[in-house]
PDB file of C-alpha atoms in Angstrom:
ATOM      1  CA  UNK A 244     -47.108   7.874 -14.055  1.00  0.00           C
ATOM      2  CA  UNK A 245     -50.651   6.485 -13.643  1.00  0.00           C
ATOM      3  CA  UNK A 246     -52.711   4.943 -16.286  1.00  0.00           C
ATOM      4  CA  UNK A 247     -55.216   7.854 -16.543  1.00  0.00           C
ATOM      5  CA  UNK A 248     -52.405  10.454 -17.209  1.00  0.00           C
ATOM      6  CA  UNK A 249     -50.800   8.078 -19.875  1.00  0.00           C
ATOM      7  CA  UNK A 250     -54.243   7.730 -21.445  1.00  0.00           C
ATOM      8  CA  UNK A 251     -54.708  11.549 -21.472  1.00  0.00           C
ATOM      9  CA  UNK A 252     -51.316  12.106 -23.088  1.00  0.00           C
ATOM     10  CA  UNK A 253     -51.965   9.437 -25.757  1.00  0.00           C
ATOM     11  CA  UNK A 254     -55.284  11.004 -26.503  1.00  0.00           C
ATOM     12  CA  UNK A 255     -53.617  14.465 -27.002  1.00  0.00           C
ATOM     13  CA  UNK A 256     -50.940  12.974 -29.196  1.00  0.00           C
ATOM     14  CA  UNK A 257     -53.553  11.263 -31.360  1.00  0.00           C
ATOM     15  CA  UNK A 258     -55.664  14.441 -31.880  1.00  0.00           C
ATOM     16  CA  UNK A 259     -52.454  16.374 -32.612  1.00  0.00           C
ATOM     17  CA  UNK A 260     -51.500  13.952 -35.399  1.00  0.00           C
ATOM     18  CA  UNK A 261     -55.009  13.005 -36.643  1.00  0.00           C
ATOM     19  CA  UNK A 262     -55.348  15.460 -39.645  1.00  0.00           C
ATOM     20  CA  UNK A 263     -57.533  18.461 -40.566  1.00  0.00           C
ATOM     21  CA  UNK A 264     -59.305  18.689 -37.230  1.00  0.00           C
ATOM     22  CA  UNK A 265     -56.162  18.492 -34.986  1.00  0.00           C
ATOM     23  CA  UNK A 266     -55.021  21.115 -32.535  1.00  0.00           C
ATOM     24  CA  UNK A 267     -52.016  21.519 -34.816  1.00  0.00           C
ATOM     25  CA  UNK A 268     -54.144  22.923 -37.512  1.00  0.00           C
ATOM     26  CA  UNK A 269     -55.753  21.807 -40.786  1.00  0.00           C
ATOM     27  CA  UNK A 270     -54.309  19.520 -43.341  1.00  0.00           C
ATOM     28  CA  UNK A 271     -53.221  22.156 -46.004  1.00  0.00           C
ATOM     29  CA  UNK A 272     -52.192  19.330 -48.402  1.00  0.00           C
ATOM     30  CA  UNK A 273     -55.657  18.009 -48.776  1.00  0.00           C
ATOM     31  CA  UNK A 274     -56.098  17.268 -52.576  1.00  0.00           C
ATOM     32  CA  UNK A 275     -59.852  17.541 -52.389  1.00  0.00           C
ATOM     33  CA  UNK A 276     -59.671  20.992 -50.907  1.00  0.00           C
ATOM     34  CA  UNK A 277     -56.931  22.175 -53.246  1.00  0.00           C
ATOM     35  CA  UNK A 278     -59.088  20.984 -56.271  1.00  0.00           C
ATOM     36  CA  UNK A 279     -62.127  22.950 -55.328  1.00  0.00           C
ATOM     37  CA  UNK A 280     -63.299  25.536 -58.131  1.00  0.00           C
ATOM     38  CA  UNK A 281     -62.897  29.361 -57.680  1.00  0.00           C
ATOM     39  CA  UNK A 282     -62.775  32.453 -59.815  1.00  0.00           C
ATOM     40  CA  UNK A 283     -60.030  34.919 -58.975  1.00  0.00           C
ATOM     41  CA  UNK A 284     -59.235  38.449 -59.986  1.00  0.00           C
ATOM     42  CA  UNK A 285     -55.917  37.790 -61.721  1.00  0.00           C
ATOM     43  CA  UNK A 286     -56.163  40.856 -63.838  1.00  0.00           C
ATOM     44  CA  UNK A 287     -55.138  43.490 -61.078  1.00  0.00           C
ATOM     45  CA  UNK A 288     -52.165  45.763 -60.920  1.00  0.00           C
ATOM     46  CA  UNK A 289     -51.811  45.235 -57.118  1.00  0.00           C
ATOM     47  CA  UNK A 290     -49.236  43.025 -55.750  1.00  0.00           C
ATOM     48  CA  UNK A 291     -51.972  41.662 -53.414  1.00  0.00           C
ATOM     49  CA  UNK A 292     -55.664  41.603 -54.095  1.00  0.00           C
ATOM     50  CA  UNK A 293     -57.940  40.098 -51.445  1.00  0.00           C
ATOM     51  CA  UNK A 294     -61.666  39.667 -51.412  1.00  0.00           C
ATOM     52  CA  UNK A 295     -63.323  38.972 -48.100  1.00  0.00           C
ATOM     53  CA  UNK A 296     -66.526  36.931 -48.100  1.00  0.00           C
ATOM     54  CA  UNK A 297     -68.922  35.781 -45.434  1.00  0.00           C
ATOM     55  CA  UNK A 298     -67.103  32.503 -44.587  1.00  0.00           C
ATOM     56  CA  UNK A 299     -63.732  32.803 -46.336  1.00  0.00           C
ATOM     57  CA  UNK A 300     -61.441  35.100 -48.223  1.00  0.00           C
ATOM     58  CA  UNK A 301     -59.606  34.889 -51.460  1.00  0.00           C
ATOM     59  CA  UNK A 302     -56.179  36.166 -52.092  1.00  0.00           C
ATOM     60  CA  UNK A 303     -54.188  36.858 -55.274  1.00  0.00           C
ATOM     61  CA  UNK A 304     -50.440  37.495 -54.700  1.00  0.00           C
ATOM     62  CA  UNK A 305     -47.735  38.534 -57.135  1.00  0.00           C
ATOM     63  CA  UNK A 306     -44.999  36.009 -56.264  1.00  0.00           C
ATOM     64  CA  UNK A 307     -42.201  38.086 -57.754  1.00  0.00           C
ATOM     65  CA  UNK A 308     -42.790  40.484 -54.695  1.00  0.00           C
ATOM     66  CA  UNK A 309     -42.808  37.691 -52.093  1.00  0.00           C
ATOM     67  CA  UNK A 310     -41.099  38.179 -48.663  1.00  0.00           C
ATOM     68  CA  UNK A 311     -41.507  34.687 -47.234  1.00  0.00           C
ATOM     69  CA  UNK A 312     -40.090  31.268 -48.356  1.00  0.00           C
ATOM     70  CA  UNK A 313     -36.868  30.169 -49.947  1.00  0.00           C
ATOM     71  CA  UNK A 314     -36.070  30.342 -53.710  1.00  0.00           C
ATOM     72  CA  UNK A 315     -38.976  28.812 -55.566  1.00  0.00           C
ATOM     73  CA  UNK A 316     -41.399  28.728 -52.490  1.00  0.00           C
ATOM     74  CA  UNK A 317     -43.699  30.964 -50.657  1.00  0.00           C
ATOM     75  CA  UNK A 318     -44.867  30.310 -47.072  1.00  0.00           C
ATOM     76  CA  UNK A 319     -48.403  31.099 -45.958  1.00  0.00           C
ATOM     77  CA  UNK A 320     -49.601  31.272 -42.256  1.00  0.00           C
ATOM     78  CA  UNK A 321     -51.746  32.972 -39.820  1.00  0.00           C
ATOM     79  CA  UNK A 322     -51.280  33.841 -36.137  1.00  0.00           C
ATOM     80  CA  UNK A 323     -53.756  32.484 -33.593  1.00  0.00           C
ATOM     81  CA  UNK A 324     -54.964  33.919 -30.349  1.00  0.00           C
ATOM     82  CA  UNK A 325     -51.696  32.881 -28.497  1.00  0.00           C
ATOM     83  CA  UNK A 326     -49.506  34.603 -31.077  1.00  0.00           C
ATOM     84  CA  UNK A 327     -48.534  31.201 -32.546  1.00  0.00           C
ATOM     85  CA  UNK A 328     -47.985  30.659 -36.137  1.00  0.00           C
ATOM     86  CA  UNK A 329     -50.377  28.177 -37.891  1.00  0.00           C
ATOM     87  CA  UNK A 330     -50.397  27.126 -41.668  1.00  0.00           C
ATOM     88  CA  UNK A 331     -53.150  28.553 -43.661  1.00  0.00           C
ATOM     89  CA  UNK A 332     -55.917  26.171 -44.727  1.00  0.00           C
ATOM     90  CA  UNK A 333     -55.649  26.233 -48.604  1.00  0.00           C
ATOM     91  CA  UNK A 334     -58.514  25.680 -50.927  1.00  0.00           C
ATOM     92  CA  UNK A 335     -58.887  26.166 -54.726  1.00  0.00           C
ATOM     93  CA  UNK A 336     -55.142  26.694 -55.159  1.00  0.00           C
ATOM     94  CA  UNK A 337     -54.039  28.185 -58.584  1.00  0.00           C
ATOM     95  CA  UNK A 338     -50.979  29.703 -60.160  1.00  0.00           C
ATOM     96  CA  UNK A 339     -51.236  31.802 -63.301  1.00  0.00           C
ATOM     97  CA  UNK A 340     -48.226  32.478 -65.491  1.00  0.00           C
ATOM     98  CA  UNK A 341     -47.862  35.948 -67.120  1.00  0.00           C
ATOM     99  CA  UNK A 342     -48.978  34.488 -70.452  1.00  0.00           C
ATOM    100  CA  UNK A 343     -52.307  33.315 -69.036  1.00  0.00           C
ATOM    101  CA  UNK A 344     -51.461  29.623 -68.463  1.00  0.00           C
ATOM    102  CA  UNK A 345     -52.919  28.346 -65.260  1.00  0.00           C
ATOM    103  CA  UNK A 346     -51.714  25.500 -63.041  1.00  0.00           C
ATOM    104  CA  UNK A 347     -54.235  24.166 -60.682  1.00  0.00           C
ATOM    105  CA  UNK A 348     -55.537  21.082 -58.974  1.00  0.00           C
ATOM    106  CA  UNK A 349     -58.081  19.014 -60.872  1.00  0.00           C
ATOM    107  CA  UNK A 350     -59.601  15.893 -59.166  1.00  0.00           C
ATOM    108  CA  UNK A 351     -56.505  15.997 -56.926  1.00  0.00           C
ATOM    109  CA  UNK A 352     -53.934  16.213 -59.731  1.00  0.00           C
ATOM    110  CA  UNK A 353     -51.801  19.070 -60.676  1.00  0.00           C
ATOM    111  CA  UNK A 354     -52.922  20.268 -64.024  1.00  0.00           C
ATOM    112  CA  UNK A 355     -51.642  22.866 -66.470  1.00  0.00           C
ATOM    113  CA  UNK A 356     -54.538  24.636 -68.388  1.00  0.00           C
ATOM    114  CA  UNK A 357     -53.434  26.688 -71.456  1.00  0.00           C
ATOM    115  CA  UNK A 358     -55.223  29.741 -72.685  1.00  0.00           C
ATOM    116  CA  UNK A 359     -56.657  27.678 -75.635  1.00  0.00           C
ATOM    117  CA  UNK A 360     -58.301  25.277 -73.132  1.00  0.00           C
ATOM    118  CA  UNK A 361     -55.933  22.273 -73.627  1.00  0.00           C
ATOM    119  CA  UNK A 362     -54.599  20.522 -70.512  1.00  0.00           C
ATOM    120  CA  UNK A 363     -51.791  18.353 -69.412  1.00  0.00           C
ATOM    121  CA  UNK A 364     -50.699  16.741 -66.116  1.00  0.00           C
ATOM    122  CA  UNK A 365     -47.699  18.415 -64.255  1.00  0.00           C
ATOM    123  CA  UNK A 366     -46.107  18.383 -60.950  1.00  0.00           C
ATOM    124  CA  UNK A 367     -45.295  22.101 -60.775  1.00  0.00           C
ATOM    125  CA  UNK A 368     -47.581  23.250 -57.941  1.00  0.00           C
ATOM    126  CA  UNK A 369     -46.920  21.160 -54.801  1.00  0.00           C
ATOM    127  CA  UNK A 370     -47.767  21.952 -51.161  1.00  0.00           C
ATOM    128  CA  UNK A 371     -46.014  20.893 -48.005  1.00  0.00           C
ATOM    129  CA  UNK A 372     -46.605  21.958 -44.521  1.00  0.00           C
ATOM    130  CA  UNK A 373     -44.919  22.349 -41.218  1.00  0.00           C
ATOM    131  CA  UNK A 374     -46.622  22.881 -37.814  1.00  0.00           C
ATOM    132  CA  UNK A 375     -46.274  26.653 -38.454  1.00  0.00           C
ATOM    133  CA  UNK A 376     -46.651  27.291 -42.173  1.00  0.00           C
ATOM    134  CA  UNK A 377     -47.922  26.075 -45.456  1.00  0.00           C
ATOM    135  CA  UNK A 378     -45.213  25.886 -48.083  1.00  0.00           C
ATOM    136  CA  UNK A 379     -46.174  26.286 -51.650  1.00  0.00           C
ATOM    137  CA  UNK A 380     -43.677  25.229 -54.322  1.00  0.00           C
ATOM    138  CA  UNK A 381     -44.089  27.722 -57.118  1.00  0.00           C
ATOM    139  CA  UNK A 382     -43.981  26.814 -60.850  1.00  0.00           C
ATOM    140  CA  UNK A 383     -42.199  30.148 -61.752  1.00  0.00           C
ATOM    141  CA  UNK A 384     -40.707  33.108 -60.050  1.00  0.00           C
ATOM    142  CA  UNK A 385     -43.052  35.355 -61.932  1.00  0.00           C
ATOM    143  CA  UNK A 386     -46.797  35.070 -61.932  1.00  0.00           C
ATOM    144  CA  UNK A 387     -49.656  35.085 -59.489  1.00  0.00           C
ATOM    145  CA  UNK A 388     -50.677  32.608 -56.738  1.00  0.00           C
ATOM    146  CA  UNK A 389     -54.371  32.473 -55.724  1.00  0.00           C
ATOM    147  CA  UNK A 390     -56.166  30.507 -53.047  1.00  0.00           C
ATOM    148  CA  UNK A 391     -59.204  30.611 -50.724  1.00  0.00           C
ATOM    149  CA  UNK A 392     -58.925  30.161 -47.023  1.00  0.00           C
ATOM    150  CA  UNK A 393     -61.725  29.954 -44.370  1.00  0.00           C
ATOM    151  CA  UNK A 394     -62.493  32.758 -41.900  1.00  0.00           C
ATOM    152  CA  UNK A 395     -64.833  33.416 -39.013  1.00  0.00           C
ATOM    153  CA  UNK A 396     -66.583  36.513 -37.627  1.00  0.00           C
ATOM    154  CA  UNK A 397     -66.165  40.059 -38.776  1.00  0.00           C
ATOM    155  CA  UNK A 398     -62.441  40.507 -38.442  1.00  0.00           C
ATOM    156  CA  UNK A 399     -59.303  39.140 -40.264  1.00  0.00           C
ATOM    157  CA  UNK A 400     -55.666  39.478 -39.428  1.00  0.00           C
ATOM    158  CA  UNK A 401     -53.722  38.879 -42.644  1.00  0.00           C
ATOM    159  CA  UNK A 402     -50.110  38.126 -42.636  1.00  0.00           C
ATOM    160  CA  UNK A 403     -48.516  39.885 -45.572  1.00  0.00           C
ATOM    161  CA  UNK A 404     -46.337  37.325 -47.714  1.00  0.00           C
ATOM    162  CA  UNK A 405     -45.679  39.858 -50.471  1.00  0.00           C
ATOM    163  CA  UNK A 406     -44.505  43.503 -50.345  1.00  0.00           C
ATOM    164  CA  UNK A 407     -45.899  46.385 -52.458  1.00  0.00           C
ATOM    165  CA  UNK A 408     -49.473  47.540 -53.149  1.00  0.00           C
ATOM    166  CA  UNK A 409     -52.510  45.957 -51.553  1.00  0.00           C
ATOM    167  CA  UNK A 410     -56.174  46.140 -52.235  1.00  0.00           C
ATOM    168  CA  UNK A 411     -58.786  44.565 -49.819  1.00  0.00           C
ATOM    169  CA  UNK A 412     -62.476  44.262 -50.616  1.00  0.00           C
ATOM    170  CA  UNK A 413     -64.834  43.936 -47.684  1.00  0.00           C
ATOM    171  CA  UNK A 414     -67.802  41.629 -47.793  1.00  0.00           C
ATOM    172  CA  UNK A 415     -70.850  42.985 -49.664  1.00  0.00           C
ATOM    173  CA  UNK A 416     -72.980  45.534 -47.811  1.00  0.00           C
ATOM    174  CA  UNK A 417     -70.412  46.080 -45.031  1.00  0.00           C
ATOM    175  CA  UNK A 418     -68.073  49.064 -44.247  1.00  0.00           C
ATOM    176  CA  UNK A 419     -65.234  50.012 -41.816  1.00  0.00           C
ATOM    177  CA  UNK A 420     -65.605  53.822 -41.435  1.00  0.00           C
ATOM    178  CA  UNK A 421     -66.896  54.269 -37.849  1.00  0.00           C
ATOM    179  CA  UNK A 422     -64.005  53.756 -35.423  1.00  0.00           C
ATOM    180  CA  UNK A 423     -66.145  52.446 -32.555  1.00  0.00           C
ATOM    181  CA  UNK A 424     -67.479  49.692 -34.740  1.00  0.00           C
ATOM    182  CA  UNK A 425     -64.513  48.901 -37.015  1.00  0.00           C
ATOM    183  CA  UNK A 426     -60.760  48.945 -37.410  1.00  0.00           C
ATOM    184  CA  UNK A 427     -58.441  49.289 -40.376  1.00  0.00           C
ATOM    185  CA  UNK A 428     -54.758  48.920 -39.318  1.00  0.00           C
ATOM    186  CA  UNK A 429     -52.545  50.378 -40.660  1.00  0.00           C
ATOM    187  CA  UNK A 430     -54.647  53.129 -42.072  1.00  0.00           C
ATOM    188  CA  UNK A 431     -55.285  52.850 -45.893  1.00  0.00           C
ATOM    189  CA  UNK A 432     -54.267  55.325 -48.523  1.00  0.00           C
ATOM    190  CA  UNK A 433     -57.603  55.246 -50.252  1.00  0.00           C
ATOM    191  CA  UNK A 434     -61.191  54.048 -49.850  1.00  0.00           C
ATOM    192  CA  UNK A 435     -63.468  53.175 -52.780  1.00  0.00           C
ATOM    193  CA  UNK A 436     -66.994  51.941 -53.228  1.00  0.00           C
ATOM    194  CA  UNK A 437     -67.246  49.551 -56.107  1.00  0.00           C
ATOM    195  CA  UNK A 438     -70.685  47.983 -56.487  1.00  0.00           C
ATOM    196  CA  UNK A 439     -71.792  46.690 -53.081  1.00  0.00           C
ATOM    197  CA  UNK A 440     -68.257  46.330 -51.679  1.00  0.00           C
ATOM    198  CA  UNK A 441     -65.983  48.880 -50.022  1.00  0.00           C
ATOM    199  CA  UNK A 442     -62.309  48.659 -51.107  1.00  0.00           C
ATOM    200  CA  UNK A 443     -59.304  49.731 -49.161  1.00  0.00           C
ATOM    201  CA  UNK A 444     -56.021  50.430 -50.918  1.00  0.00           C
ATOM    202  CA  UNK A 445     -52.442  50.673 -49.753  1.00  0.00           C
ATOM    203  CA  UNK A 446     -49.973  51.864 -52.344  1.00  0.00           C
ATOM    204  CA  UNK A 447     -46.959  50.573 -50.545  1.00  0.00           C
ATOM    205  CA  UNK A 448     -47.903  48.548 -47.499  1.00  0.00           C
ATOM    206  CA  UNK A 449     -45.120  48.602 -44.744  1.00  0.00           C
ATOM    207  CA  UNK A 450     -46.484  46.168 -42.232  1.00  0.00           C
ATOM    208  CA  UNK A 451     -46.095  42.454 -41.492  1.00  0.00           C
ATOM    209  CA  UNK A 452     -49.825  42.165 -40.650  1.00  0.00           C
ATOM    210  CA  UNK A 453     -52.992  43.794 -41.912  1.00  0.00           C
ATOM    211  CA  UNK A 454     -55.950  43.970 -39.497  1.00  0.00           C
ATOM    212  CA  UNK A 455     -59.521  44.603 -40.627  1.00  0.00           C
ATOM    213  CA  UNK A 456     -62.795  44.727 -38.623  1.00  0.00           C
ATOM    214  CA  UNK A 457     -65.959  45.703 -40.204  1.00  0.00           C
ATOM    215  CA  UNK A 458     -69.750  46.013 -39.626  1.00  0.00           C
ATOM    216  CA  UNK A 459     -72.855  45.302 -41.575  1.00  0.00           C
ATOM    217  CA  UNK A 460     -74.623  48.341 -43.021  1.00  0.00           C
ATOM    218  CA  UNK A 461     -77.703  47.620 -40.897  1.00  0.00           C
ATOM    219  CA  UNK A 462     -75.561  47.576 -37.790  1.00  0.00           C
ATOM    220  CA  UNK A 463     -75.442  51.402 -38.162  1.00  0.00           C
ATOM    221  CA  UNK A 464     -79.245  51.646 -37.690  1.00  0.00           C
ATOM    222  CA  UNK A 465     -79.012  49.305 -34.647  1.00  0.00           C
ATOM    223  CA  UNK A 466     -76.123  51.305 -33.129  1.00  0.00           C
ATOM    224  CA  UNK A 467     -77.952  54.566 -33.805  1.00  0.00           C
ATOM    225  CA  UNK A 468     -81.075  53.219 -32.283  1.00  0.00           C
ATOM    226  CA  UNK A 469     -79.302  52.100 -29.110  1.00  0.00           C
ATOM    227  CA  UNK A 470     -77.477  55.419 -28.902  1.00  0.00           C
ATOM    228  CA  UNK A 471     -80.831  57.383 -29.215  1.00  0.00           C
ATOM    229  CA  UNK A 472     -82.300  55.175 -26.507  1.00  0.00           C
ATOM    230  CA  UNK A 473     -79.330  55.635 -24.266  1.00  0.00           C
ATOM    231  CA  UNK A 474     -79.370  59.379 -24.840  1.00  0.00           C
ATOM    232  CA  UNK A 475     -83.130  59.538 -23.996  1.00  0.00           C
ATOM    233  CA  UNK A 476     -82.686  57.562 -20.902  1.00  0.00           C
ATOM    234  CA  UNK A 477     -79.808  59.872 -19.805  1.00  0.00           C
ATOM    235  CA  UNK A 478     -81.987  62.948 -20.453  1.00  0.00           C
ATOM    236  CA  UNK A 479     -84.927  61.528 -18.549  1.00  0.00           C
ATOM    237  CA  UNK A 480     -82.593  60.480 -15.647  1.00  0.00           C
ATOM    238  CA  UNK A 481     -81.027  63.998 -15.495  1.00  0.00           C
ATOM    239  CA  UNK A 482     -84.418  65.669 -15.438  1.00  0.00           C
ATOM    240  CA  UNK A 483     -85.610  63.317 -12.733  1.00  0.00           C
ATOM    241  CA  UNK A 484     -82.561  63.991 -10.620  1.00  0.00           C
ATOM    242  CA  UNK A 485     -82.932  67.758 -11.064  1.00  0.00           C
ATOM    243  CA  UNK A 486     -86.599  67.604 -10.074  1.00  0.00           C
ATOM    244  CA  UNK A 487     -85.701  65.580  -6.957  1.00  0.00           C
ATOM    245  CA  UNK A 488     -83.098  68.140  -5.947  1.00  0.00           C
ATOM    246  CA  UNK A 489     -85.614  71.009  -6.411  1.00  0.00           C
ATOM    247  CA  UNK A 490     -88.224  69.149  -4.359  1.00  0.00           C
ATOM    248  CA  UNK A 491     -85.551  68.567  -1.524  1.00  0.00           C
ATOM    249  CA  UNK A 492     -84.807  72.290  -1.435  1.00  0.00           C
ATOM    250  CA  UNK A 493     -88.473  73.309  -1.264  1.00  0.00           C
ATOM    251  CA  UNK A 494     -88.987  70.826   1.557  1.00  0.00           C
ATOM    252  CA  UNK A 495     -86.028  72.162   3.539  1.00  0.00           C
ATOM    253  CA  UNK A 496     -87.361  75.743   3.131  1.00  0.00           C
ATOM    254  CA  UNK A 497     -90.777  74.674   4.212  1.00  0.00           C
ATOM    255  CA  UNK A 498     -89.393  72.995   7.337  1.00  0.00           C
ATOM    256  CA  UNK A 499     -87.135  75.978   8.159  1.00  0.00           C
ATOM    257  CA  UNK A 500     -83.925  73.997   7.653  1.00  0.00           C
ATOM    258  CA  UNK A 501     -82.624  76.011   4.891  1.00  0.00           C
ATOM    259  CA  UNK A 502     -81.859  79.434   6.689  1.00  0.00           C
ATOM    260  CA  UNK A 503     -79.469  81.925   5.135  1.00  0.00           C
ATOM    261  CA  UNK A 504     -77.367  84.266   7.190  1.00  0.00           C
ATOM    262  CA  UNK A 505     -75.763  87.539   6.129  1.00  0.00           C
ATOM    263  CA  UNK A 506     -72.001  87.550   5.672  1.00  0.00           C
ATOM    264  CA  UNK A 507     -71.757  89.950   8.756  1.00  0.00           C
ATOM    265  CA  UNK A 508     -73.594  87.443  10.998  1.00  0.00           C
ATOM    266  CA  UNK A 509     -71.431  84.478   9.897  1.00  0.00           C
ATOM    267  CA  UNK A 510     -68.465  86.057  11.640  1.00  0.00           C
ATOM    268  CA  UNK A 511     -70.178  86.203  14.975  1.00  0.00           C
ATOM    269  CA  UNK A 512     -71.050  83.522  17.525  1.00  0.00           C
ATOM    270  CA  UNK A 513     -73.646  80.910  16.690  1.00  0.00           C
ATOM    271  CA  UNK A 514     -77.333  81.664  17.311  1.00  0.00           C
ATOM    272  CA  UNK A 515     -78.250  81.521  21.096  1.00  0.00           C
ATOM    273  CA  UNK A 516     -74.804  82.744  22.289  1.00  0.00           C
ATOM    274  CA  UNK A 517     -75.085  86.330  20.990  1.00  0.00           C
TER     275      UNK A 517
END
């Protein structure tokens, strides 16, 4: 094996093991990312509540309904363009007990925050990762796990780590009602407009992945304008084509090319042989 090939292999290996920017995915155990601040909608009756924002989405999951992970853990992942599982990049990780106590990362340390505001150090909320999944060690088998994860573009494909009811809020001033511009798969049971967000609800989601693609409200005007222009161009083209045909017919008649014969004459010999 020549030196250039060895150097290329070594470079790929270094990139694969170098951390959050590697081809193997982000470092989901980054204490600084886990310690970020975020406000979550814990007070929801849904087993999963997801808010999609411009550059990320937040998720709140009822861990008693989890379908991934072993006893005491939940596994979070996404599927890339090559259908390969990758661990989710976790930010602002929090767990809330049914009594309101929250366990979260503060300055890189796992901290329990009681409803009265007092705090204490703990080791209850740990995160490990494999090349395929982020493994969160849960403080309790009842409660809600919340996190933020980055996203790009106007589409998300959400793996579903819990079963039951789901509610997804699209980014502000967006919608997913026009099939050509959007997609909601599987189809939702309900659609609601709450403030400047559109919410989709599934009472009992039976799918391993939830796909949503949306558009900005202003995209409708752009799409409508382009459609109107295309229609006008089509009409003008049709009229022009029709006029050209009519002119061709008139020219043929003027030059004596377009001669009609009666049905009886068509059965006889051609002109000049009668």
